[in-house]
CSV table of C-alpha atoms in Angstrom, one decimal:
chain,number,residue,atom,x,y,z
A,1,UNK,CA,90.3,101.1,132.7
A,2,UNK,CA,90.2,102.7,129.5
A,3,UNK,CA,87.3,103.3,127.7
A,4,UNK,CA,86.0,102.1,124.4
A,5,UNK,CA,82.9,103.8,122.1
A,6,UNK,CA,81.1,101.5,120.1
A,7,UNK,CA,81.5,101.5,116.7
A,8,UNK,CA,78.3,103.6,114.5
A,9,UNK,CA,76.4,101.2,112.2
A,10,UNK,CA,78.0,102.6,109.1
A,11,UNK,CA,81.9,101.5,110.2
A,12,UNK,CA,80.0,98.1,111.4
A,13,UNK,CA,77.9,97.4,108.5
A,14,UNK,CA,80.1,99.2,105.5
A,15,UNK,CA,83.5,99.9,106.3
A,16,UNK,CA,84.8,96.9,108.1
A,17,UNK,CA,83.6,94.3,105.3
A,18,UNK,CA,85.1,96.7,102.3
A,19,UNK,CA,88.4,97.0,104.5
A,20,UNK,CA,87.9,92.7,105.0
A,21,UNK,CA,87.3,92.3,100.7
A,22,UNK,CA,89.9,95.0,100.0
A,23,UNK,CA,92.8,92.5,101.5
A,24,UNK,CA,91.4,89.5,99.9
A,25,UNK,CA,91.4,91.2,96.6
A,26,UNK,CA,95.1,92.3,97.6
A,27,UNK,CA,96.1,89.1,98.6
A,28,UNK,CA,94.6,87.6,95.5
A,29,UNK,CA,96.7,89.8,93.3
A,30,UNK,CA,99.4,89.0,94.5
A,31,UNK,CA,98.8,85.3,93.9
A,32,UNK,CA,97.9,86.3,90.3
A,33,UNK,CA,101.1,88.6,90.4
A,34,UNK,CA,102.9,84.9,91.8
A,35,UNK,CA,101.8,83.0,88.5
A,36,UNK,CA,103.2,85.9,86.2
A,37,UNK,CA,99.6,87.5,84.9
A,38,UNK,CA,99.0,90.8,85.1
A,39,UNK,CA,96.5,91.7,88.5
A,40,UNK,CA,94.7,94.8,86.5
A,41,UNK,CA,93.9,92.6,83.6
A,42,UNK,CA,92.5,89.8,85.6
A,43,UNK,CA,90.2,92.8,87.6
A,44,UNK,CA,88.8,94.1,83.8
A,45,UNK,CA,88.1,90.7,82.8
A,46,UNK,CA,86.8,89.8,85.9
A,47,UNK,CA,84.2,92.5,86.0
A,48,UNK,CA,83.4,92.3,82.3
A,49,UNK,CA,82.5,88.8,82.5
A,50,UNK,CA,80.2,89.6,85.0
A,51,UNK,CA,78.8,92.9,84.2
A,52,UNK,CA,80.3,93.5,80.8
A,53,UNK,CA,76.9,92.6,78.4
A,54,UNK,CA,73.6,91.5,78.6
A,55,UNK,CA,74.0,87.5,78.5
A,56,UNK,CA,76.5,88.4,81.7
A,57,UNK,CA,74.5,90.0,84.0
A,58,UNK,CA,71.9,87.1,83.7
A,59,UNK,CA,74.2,84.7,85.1
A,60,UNK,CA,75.7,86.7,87.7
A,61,UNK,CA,71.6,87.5,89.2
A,62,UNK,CA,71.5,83.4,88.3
A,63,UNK,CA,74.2,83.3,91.0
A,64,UNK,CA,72.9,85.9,92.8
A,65,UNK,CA,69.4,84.2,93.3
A,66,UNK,CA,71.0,81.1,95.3
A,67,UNK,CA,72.9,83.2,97.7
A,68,UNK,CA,70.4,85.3,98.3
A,69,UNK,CA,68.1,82.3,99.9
A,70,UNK,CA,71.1,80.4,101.0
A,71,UNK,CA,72.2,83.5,103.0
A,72,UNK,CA,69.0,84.3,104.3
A,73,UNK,CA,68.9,81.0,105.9
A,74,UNK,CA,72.0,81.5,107.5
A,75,UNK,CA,70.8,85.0,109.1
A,76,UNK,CA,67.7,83.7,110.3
A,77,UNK,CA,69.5,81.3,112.6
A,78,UNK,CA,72.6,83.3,113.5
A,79,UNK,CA,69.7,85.6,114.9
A,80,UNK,CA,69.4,83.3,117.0
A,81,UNK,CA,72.4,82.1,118.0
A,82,UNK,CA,72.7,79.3,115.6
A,83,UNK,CA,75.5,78.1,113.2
A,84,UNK,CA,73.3,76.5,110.6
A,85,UNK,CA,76.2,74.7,108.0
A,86,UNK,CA,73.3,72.6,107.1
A,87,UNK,CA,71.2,74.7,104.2
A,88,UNK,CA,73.1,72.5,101.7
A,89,UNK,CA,71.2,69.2,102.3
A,90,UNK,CA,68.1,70.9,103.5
A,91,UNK,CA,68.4,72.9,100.1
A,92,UNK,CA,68.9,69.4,98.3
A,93,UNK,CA,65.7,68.1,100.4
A,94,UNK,CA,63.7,70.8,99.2
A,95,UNK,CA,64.5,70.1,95.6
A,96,UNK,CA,62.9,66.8,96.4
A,97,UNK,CA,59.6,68.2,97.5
A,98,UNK,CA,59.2,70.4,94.2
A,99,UNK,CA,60.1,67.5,92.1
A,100,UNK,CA,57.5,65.2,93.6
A,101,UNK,CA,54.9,68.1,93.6
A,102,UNK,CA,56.0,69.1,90.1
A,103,UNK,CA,55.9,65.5,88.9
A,104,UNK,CA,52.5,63.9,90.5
A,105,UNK,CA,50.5,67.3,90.4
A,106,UNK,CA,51.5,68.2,86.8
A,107,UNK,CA,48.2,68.5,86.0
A,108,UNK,CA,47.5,71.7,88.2
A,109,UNK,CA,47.8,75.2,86.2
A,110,UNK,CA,50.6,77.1,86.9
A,111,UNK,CA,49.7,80.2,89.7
A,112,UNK,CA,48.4,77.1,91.9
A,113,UNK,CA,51.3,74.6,91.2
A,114,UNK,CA,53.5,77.4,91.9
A,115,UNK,CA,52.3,77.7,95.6
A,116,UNK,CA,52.3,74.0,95.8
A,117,UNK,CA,55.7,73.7,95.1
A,118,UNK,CA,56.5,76.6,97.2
A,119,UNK,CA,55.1,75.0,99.9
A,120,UNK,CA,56.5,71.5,99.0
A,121,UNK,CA,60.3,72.9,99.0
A,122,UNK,CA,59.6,74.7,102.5
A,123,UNK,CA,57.8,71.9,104.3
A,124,UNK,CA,60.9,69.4,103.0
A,125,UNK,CA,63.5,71.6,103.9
A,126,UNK,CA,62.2,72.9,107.2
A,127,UNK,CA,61.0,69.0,107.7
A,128,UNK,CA,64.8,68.2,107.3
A,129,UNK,CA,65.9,71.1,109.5
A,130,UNK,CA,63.6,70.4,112.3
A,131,UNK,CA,65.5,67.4,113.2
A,132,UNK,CA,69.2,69.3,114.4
A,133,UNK,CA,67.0,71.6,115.8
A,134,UNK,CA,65.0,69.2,118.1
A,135,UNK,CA,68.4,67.3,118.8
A,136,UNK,CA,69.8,71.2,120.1
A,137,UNK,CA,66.8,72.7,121.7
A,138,UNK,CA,65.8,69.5,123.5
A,139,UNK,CA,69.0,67.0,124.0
A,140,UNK,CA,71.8,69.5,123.9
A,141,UNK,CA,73.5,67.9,120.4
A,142,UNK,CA,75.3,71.0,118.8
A,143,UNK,CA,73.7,72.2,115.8
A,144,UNK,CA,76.9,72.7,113.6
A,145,UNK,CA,77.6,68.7,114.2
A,146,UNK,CA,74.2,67.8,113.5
A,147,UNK,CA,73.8,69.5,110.4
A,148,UNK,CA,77.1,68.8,108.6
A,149,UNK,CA,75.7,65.0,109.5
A,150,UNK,CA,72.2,65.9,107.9
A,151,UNK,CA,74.5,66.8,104.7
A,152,UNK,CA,75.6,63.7,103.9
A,153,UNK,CA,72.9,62.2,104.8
A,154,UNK,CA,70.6,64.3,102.3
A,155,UNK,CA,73.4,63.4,99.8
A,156,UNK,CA,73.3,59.1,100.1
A,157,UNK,CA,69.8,60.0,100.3
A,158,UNK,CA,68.6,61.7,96.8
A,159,UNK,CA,71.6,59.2,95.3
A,160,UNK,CA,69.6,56.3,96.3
A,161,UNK,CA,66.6,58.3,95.2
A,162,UNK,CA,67.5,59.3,92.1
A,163,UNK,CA,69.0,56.3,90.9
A,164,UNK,CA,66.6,53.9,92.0
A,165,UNK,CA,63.2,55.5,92.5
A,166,UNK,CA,63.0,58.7,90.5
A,167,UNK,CA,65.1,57.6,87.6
A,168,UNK,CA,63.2,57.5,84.2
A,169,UNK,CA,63.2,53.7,82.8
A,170,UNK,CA,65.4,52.8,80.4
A,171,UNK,CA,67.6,55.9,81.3
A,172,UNK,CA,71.3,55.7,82.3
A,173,UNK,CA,71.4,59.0,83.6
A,174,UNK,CA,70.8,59.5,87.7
A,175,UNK,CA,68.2,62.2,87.5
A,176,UNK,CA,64.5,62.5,87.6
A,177,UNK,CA,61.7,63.1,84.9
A,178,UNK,CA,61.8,66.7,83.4
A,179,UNK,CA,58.5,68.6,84.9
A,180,UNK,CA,56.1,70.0,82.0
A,181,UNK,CA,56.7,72.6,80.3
A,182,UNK,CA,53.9,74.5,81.5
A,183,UNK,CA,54.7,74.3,85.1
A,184,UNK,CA,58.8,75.9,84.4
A,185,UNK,CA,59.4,79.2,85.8
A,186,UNK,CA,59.7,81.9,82.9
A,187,UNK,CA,62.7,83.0,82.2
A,188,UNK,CA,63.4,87.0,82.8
A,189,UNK,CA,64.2,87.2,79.0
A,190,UNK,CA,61.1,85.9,77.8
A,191,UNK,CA,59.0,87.8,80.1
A,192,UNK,CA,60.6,90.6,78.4
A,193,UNK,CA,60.2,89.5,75.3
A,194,UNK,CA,56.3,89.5,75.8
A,195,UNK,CA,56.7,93.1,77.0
A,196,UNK,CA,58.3,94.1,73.8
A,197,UNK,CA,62.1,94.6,75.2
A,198,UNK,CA,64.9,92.3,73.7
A,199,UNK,CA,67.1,90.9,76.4
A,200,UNK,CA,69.5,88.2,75.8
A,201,UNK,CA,68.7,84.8,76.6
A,202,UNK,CA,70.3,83.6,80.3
A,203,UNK,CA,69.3,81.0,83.4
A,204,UNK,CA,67.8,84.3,84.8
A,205,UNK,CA,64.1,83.3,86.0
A,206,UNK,CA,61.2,84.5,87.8
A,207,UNK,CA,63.0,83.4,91.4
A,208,UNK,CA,65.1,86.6,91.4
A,209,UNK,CA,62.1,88.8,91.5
A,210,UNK,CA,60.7,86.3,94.6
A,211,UNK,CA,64.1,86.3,96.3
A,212,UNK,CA,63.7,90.3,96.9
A,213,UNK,CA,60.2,89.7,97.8
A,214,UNK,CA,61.4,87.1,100.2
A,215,UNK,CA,64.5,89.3,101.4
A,216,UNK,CA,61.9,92.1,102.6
A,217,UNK,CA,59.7,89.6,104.3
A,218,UNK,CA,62.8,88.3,106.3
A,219,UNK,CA,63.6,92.0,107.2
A,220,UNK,CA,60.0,92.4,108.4
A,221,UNK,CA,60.6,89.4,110.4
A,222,UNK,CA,63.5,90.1,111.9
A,223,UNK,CA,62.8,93.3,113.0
A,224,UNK,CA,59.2,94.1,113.2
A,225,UNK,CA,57.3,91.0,114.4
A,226,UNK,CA,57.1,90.0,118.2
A,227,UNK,CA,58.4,86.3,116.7
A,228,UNK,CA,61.3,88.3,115.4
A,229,UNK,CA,62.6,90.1,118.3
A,230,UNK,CA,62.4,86.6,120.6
A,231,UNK,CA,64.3,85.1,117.8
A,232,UNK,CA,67.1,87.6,118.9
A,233,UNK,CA,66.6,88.0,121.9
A,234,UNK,CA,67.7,84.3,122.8
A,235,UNK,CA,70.1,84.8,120.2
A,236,UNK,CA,71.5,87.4,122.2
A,237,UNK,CA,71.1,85.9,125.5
A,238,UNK,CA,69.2,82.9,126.4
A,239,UNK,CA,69.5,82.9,130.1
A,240,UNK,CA,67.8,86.4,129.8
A,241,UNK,CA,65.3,85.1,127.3
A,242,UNK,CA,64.4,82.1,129.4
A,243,UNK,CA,63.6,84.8,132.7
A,244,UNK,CA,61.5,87.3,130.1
A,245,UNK,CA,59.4,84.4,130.3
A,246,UNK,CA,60.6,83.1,126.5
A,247,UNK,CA,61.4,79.6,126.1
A,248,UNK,CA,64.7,79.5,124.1
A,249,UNK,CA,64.3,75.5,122.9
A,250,UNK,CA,61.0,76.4,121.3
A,251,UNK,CA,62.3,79.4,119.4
A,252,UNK,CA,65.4,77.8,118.9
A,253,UNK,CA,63.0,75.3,116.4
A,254,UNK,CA,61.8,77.9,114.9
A,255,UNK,CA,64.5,79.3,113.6
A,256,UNK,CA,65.9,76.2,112.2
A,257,UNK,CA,62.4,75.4,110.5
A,258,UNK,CA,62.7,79.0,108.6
A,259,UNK,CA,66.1,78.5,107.8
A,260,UNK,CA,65.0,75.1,106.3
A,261,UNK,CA,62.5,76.4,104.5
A,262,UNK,CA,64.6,79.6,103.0
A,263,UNK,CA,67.3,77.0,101.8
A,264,UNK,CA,64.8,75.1,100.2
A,265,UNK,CA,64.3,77.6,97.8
A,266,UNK,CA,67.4,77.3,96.1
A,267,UNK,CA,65.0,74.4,93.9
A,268,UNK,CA,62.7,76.9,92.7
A,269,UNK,CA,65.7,78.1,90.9
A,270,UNK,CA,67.3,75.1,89.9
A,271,UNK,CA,64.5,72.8,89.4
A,272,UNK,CA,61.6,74.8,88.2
A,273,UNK,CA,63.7,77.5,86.4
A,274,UNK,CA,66.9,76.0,85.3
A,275,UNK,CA,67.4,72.8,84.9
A,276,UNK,CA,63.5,71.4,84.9
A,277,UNK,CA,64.6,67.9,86.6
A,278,UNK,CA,66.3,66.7,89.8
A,279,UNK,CA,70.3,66.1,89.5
A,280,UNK,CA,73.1,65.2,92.0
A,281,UNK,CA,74.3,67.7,93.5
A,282,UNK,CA,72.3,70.9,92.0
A,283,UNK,CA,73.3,73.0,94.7
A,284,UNK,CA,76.7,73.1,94.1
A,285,UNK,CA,78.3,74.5,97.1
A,286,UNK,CA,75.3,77.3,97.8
A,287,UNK,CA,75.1,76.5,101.0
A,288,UNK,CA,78.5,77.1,101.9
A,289,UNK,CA,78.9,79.9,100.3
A,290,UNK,CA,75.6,81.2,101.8
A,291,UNK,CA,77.5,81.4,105.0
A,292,UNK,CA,79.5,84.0,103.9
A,293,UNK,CA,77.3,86.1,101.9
A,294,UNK,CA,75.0,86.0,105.7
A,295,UNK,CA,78.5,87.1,107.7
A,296,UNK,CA,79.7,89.3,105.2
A,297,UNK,CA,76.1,91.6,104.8
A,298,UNK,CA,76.1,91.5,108.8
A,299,UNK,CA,73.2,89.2,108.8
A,300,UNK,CA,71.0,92.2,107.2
A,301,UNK,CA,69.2,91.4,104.0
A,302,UNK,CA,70.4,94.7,102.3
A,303,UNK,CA,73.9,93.1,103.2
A,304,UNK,CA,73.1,89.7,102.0
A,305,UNK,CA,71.7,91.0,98.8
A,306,UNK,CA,75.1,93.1,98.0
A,307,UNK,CA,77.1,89.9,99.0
A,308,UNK,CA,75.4,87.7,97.3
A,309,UNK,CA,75.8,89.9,94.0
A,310,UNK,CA,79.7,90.1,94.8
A,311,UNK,CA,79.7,86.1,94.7
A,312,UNK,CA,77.8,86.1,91.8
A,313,UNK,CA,80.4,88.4,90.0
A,314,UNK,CA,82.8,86.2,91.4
A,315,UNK,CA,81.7,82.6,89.7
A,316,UNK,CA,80.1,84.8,86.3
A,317,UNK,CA,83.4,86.9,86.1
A,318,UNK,CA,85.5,83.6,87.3
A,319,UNK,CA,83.7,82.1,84.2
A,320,UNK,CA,84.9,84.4,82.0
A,321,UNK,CA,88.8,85.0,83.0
A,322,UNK,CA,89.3,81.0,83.0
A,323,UNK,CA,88.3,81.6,79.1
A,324,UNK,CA,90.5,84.4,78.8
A,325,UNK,CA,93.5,83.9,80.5
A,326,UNK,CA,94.2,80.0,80.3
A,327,UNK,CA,97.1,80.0,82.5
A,328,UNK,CA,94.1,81.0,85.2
A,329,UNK,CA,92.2,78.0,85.7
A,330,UNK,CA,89.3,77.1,87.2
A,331,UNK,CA,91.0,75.5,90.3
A,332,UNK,CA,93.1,79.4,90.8
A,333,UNK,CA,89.3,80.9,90.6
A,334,UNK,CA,88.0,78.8,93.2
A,335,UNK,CA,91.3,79.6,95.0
A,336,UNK,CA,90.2,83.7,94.5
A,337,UNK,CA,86.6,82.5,95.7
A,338,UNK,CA,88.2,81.0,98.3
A,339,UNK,CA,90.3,84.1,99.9
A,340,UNK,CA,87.4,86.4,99.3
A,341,UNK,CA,85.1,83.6,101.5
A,342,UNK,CA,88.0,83.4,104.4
A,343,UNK,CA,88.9,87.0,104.4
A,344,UNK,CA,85.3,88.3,104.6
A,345,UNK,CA,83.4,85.5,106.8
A,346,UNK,CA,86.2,83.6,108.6
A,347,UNK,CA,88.7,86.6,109.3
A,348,UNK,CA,85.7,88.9,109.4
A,349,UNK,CA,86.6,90.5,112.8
A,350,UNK,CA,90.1,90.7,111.8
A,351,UNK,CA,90.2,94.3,111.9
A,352,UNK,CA,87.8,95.5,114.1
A,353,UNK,CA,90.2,95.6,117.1
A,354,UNK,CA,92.4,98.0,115.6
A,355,UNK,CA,89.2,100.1,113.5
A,356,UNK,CA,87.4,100.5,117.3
A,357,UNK,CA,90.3,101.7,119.2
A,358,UNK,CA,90.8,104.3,116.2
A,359,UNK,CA,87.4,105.1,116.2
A,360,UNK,CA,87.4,105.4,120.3
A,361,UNK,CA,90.5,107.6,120.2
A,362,UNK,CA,89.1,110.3,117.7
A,363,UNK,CA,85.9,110.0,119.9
A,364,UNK,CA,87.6,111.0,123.1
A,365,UNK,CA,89.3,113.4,121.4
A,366,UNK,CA,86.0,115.0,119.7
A,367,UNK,CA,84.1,115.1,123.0
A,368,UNK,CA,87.3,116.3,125.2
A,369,UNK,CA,87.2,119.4,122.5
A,370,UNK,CA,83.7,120.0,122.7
A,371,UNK,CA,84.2,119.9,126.6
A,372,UNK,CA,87.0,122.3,126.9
């Protein structure tokens, strides 16, 4: 039987999802290459509209923000064994709990109404996340059916909400109220400006800082609370789990609830920093995308917080070379989007066959020298 080494954390967590975007950036130059543009040009554009000036890199950490909760989300349940496609409606759920916090408590100052929404978005989302979770843990119903059916459900739902609850009088538009003024997250460039430092003016907000906060409290989680390690531990093997004397359904609901809850997050971003009301669709595909930001950063919040800055290039930068180059549309951006997302979450093992029995054979060839 031959023998196989297992592959050091570095190869893991670095080299396999580099190796994984490397052929989706090749594979995207060569549809560039198809179209007649020129693949090196599109690169330059690409990374200047991301990175290239001020206004730039406020959009891309814009970005950056959403994928960071939406990929969170995601890890917290893969933990434990869970495929949760649902952080898109329990995103657009939590959206609905700031809005109606934001809207009926408007006369609270700011620091309070801040927690108040905070805890509005995460009781709505992990409210809405609960439910897949009790149908898995308790009645068996698999939680990657449940929650693309609590998707469109959350859809019909805020439709219906938003265009005949929430819906100003006399307006034709299907969104809510704007929130005051005073209760709108500040925007990075004006907290800079009351320090003194010019900064161009971008969506950039106060979220980004609390997505880092949030991204070390997950890690803390994760790894260094008792809650944590039963998480994954089921997620690792719930037969074991269940004769360690933890109860896998219970944890199981957990999980969900604090995915729900990180999804929801997404509206402190959109609805108190951006946009300042409730629209259709304001998550815009986070959710999806979330998925894999989580598989390509291996589940690790370090990992999440570089993927989620790569997608952020990608739609910021996308911006930008639609503008530049008009024979590269928007459509052939989401196309790019689209390799990079199946090349580094759905073909994401593709080369770890070949990397481990590489890895294995220089192994056994290390230790047979240090033997002889």
């Amino acid at each position: 039987m031959s023998k196989t080494v297992e592959l050091p954390r570095w190869i893991d967590v670095g080299a396999l999802p580099l190796l994984n975007l490397l052929l989706a950036l090749v594979v995207s130059g060569l549809v560039v290459l198809a179209i007649g543009e020129n693949p090196v040009q599109v690169v330059e554009i690409l990374l200047y509209g991301a990175f290239g000036y001020e206004e730039a890199w406020g959009y891309t950490l814009y970005y950056t923000t959403n994928f960071i909760f939406t990929g969170l989300a995601f890890a917290v349940a893969f933990h434990c064994g869970l495929f949760n496609i649902g952080a898109e409606g329990q995103a657009y759920i939590g959206g609905l709990g700031v809005t109606l916090a934001a809207l009926y408590l408007d006369f609270l100052p700011f620091p309070i109404m801040l927690v108040v929404a905070m805890l509005a978005a995460m009781i709505f989302g992990a409210a809405w996340a609960y439910i897949p979770a009790y149908l898995q843990a308790r009645r068996g119903s698999h939680v990657v059916i449940t929650t693309i059916m609590f998707n469109f459900i959350a859809s019909s739902l805020m439709v219906y909400l938003l265009v005949n609850v929430l819906r100003p009088e006399g307006s034709m538009t299907p969104e809510s109220e704007q929130i005051a003024e005073h209760l709108r997250l500040p925007f990075i460039h004006d907290i800079a400006a009351a320090l003194g430092i010019d900064m161009a003016s971008s969506p950039l907000n106060l979220s980004f800082v609390y997505a880092i906060v949030i991204s070390v409290m997950v890690w803390l989680f994760i790894w260094h609370t008792r809650w944590g390690y039963a998480i994954r531990t089921v997620g690792a093997n719930a037969v074991a789990a269940t004769y360690a004397g933890l109860e896998p359904g219970r944890f199981i609901i957990i999980a969900m609830m604090i995915s729900g809850a990180l999804s929801s997050f997404v509206a402190l971003n959109e609805v108190m920093g951006v946009q300042h009301r409730l629209l259709i669709d304001f998550t815009a595909g986070y959710g999806f995308v979330g998925i894999a930001v989580a598989l390509m950063g291996r589940n690790h919040p370090f990992g999440i917080f570089l993927a989620a800055l790569l997608f952020g290039m990608l739609y910021q930068g996308g911006a930008e070379l639609s503008f530049e180059i008009p024979t590269i549309s928007n459509d052939m951006v989401v196309v790019i989007q689209g390799l990079v997302i199946l090349f580094t979450g759905a073909m994401e093992h593709m080369f770890r066959p070949r990397v481990t029995k590489i890895y294995t054979a220089w192994r056994l060839r290390q230790d047979a020298g240090e033997a002889a």
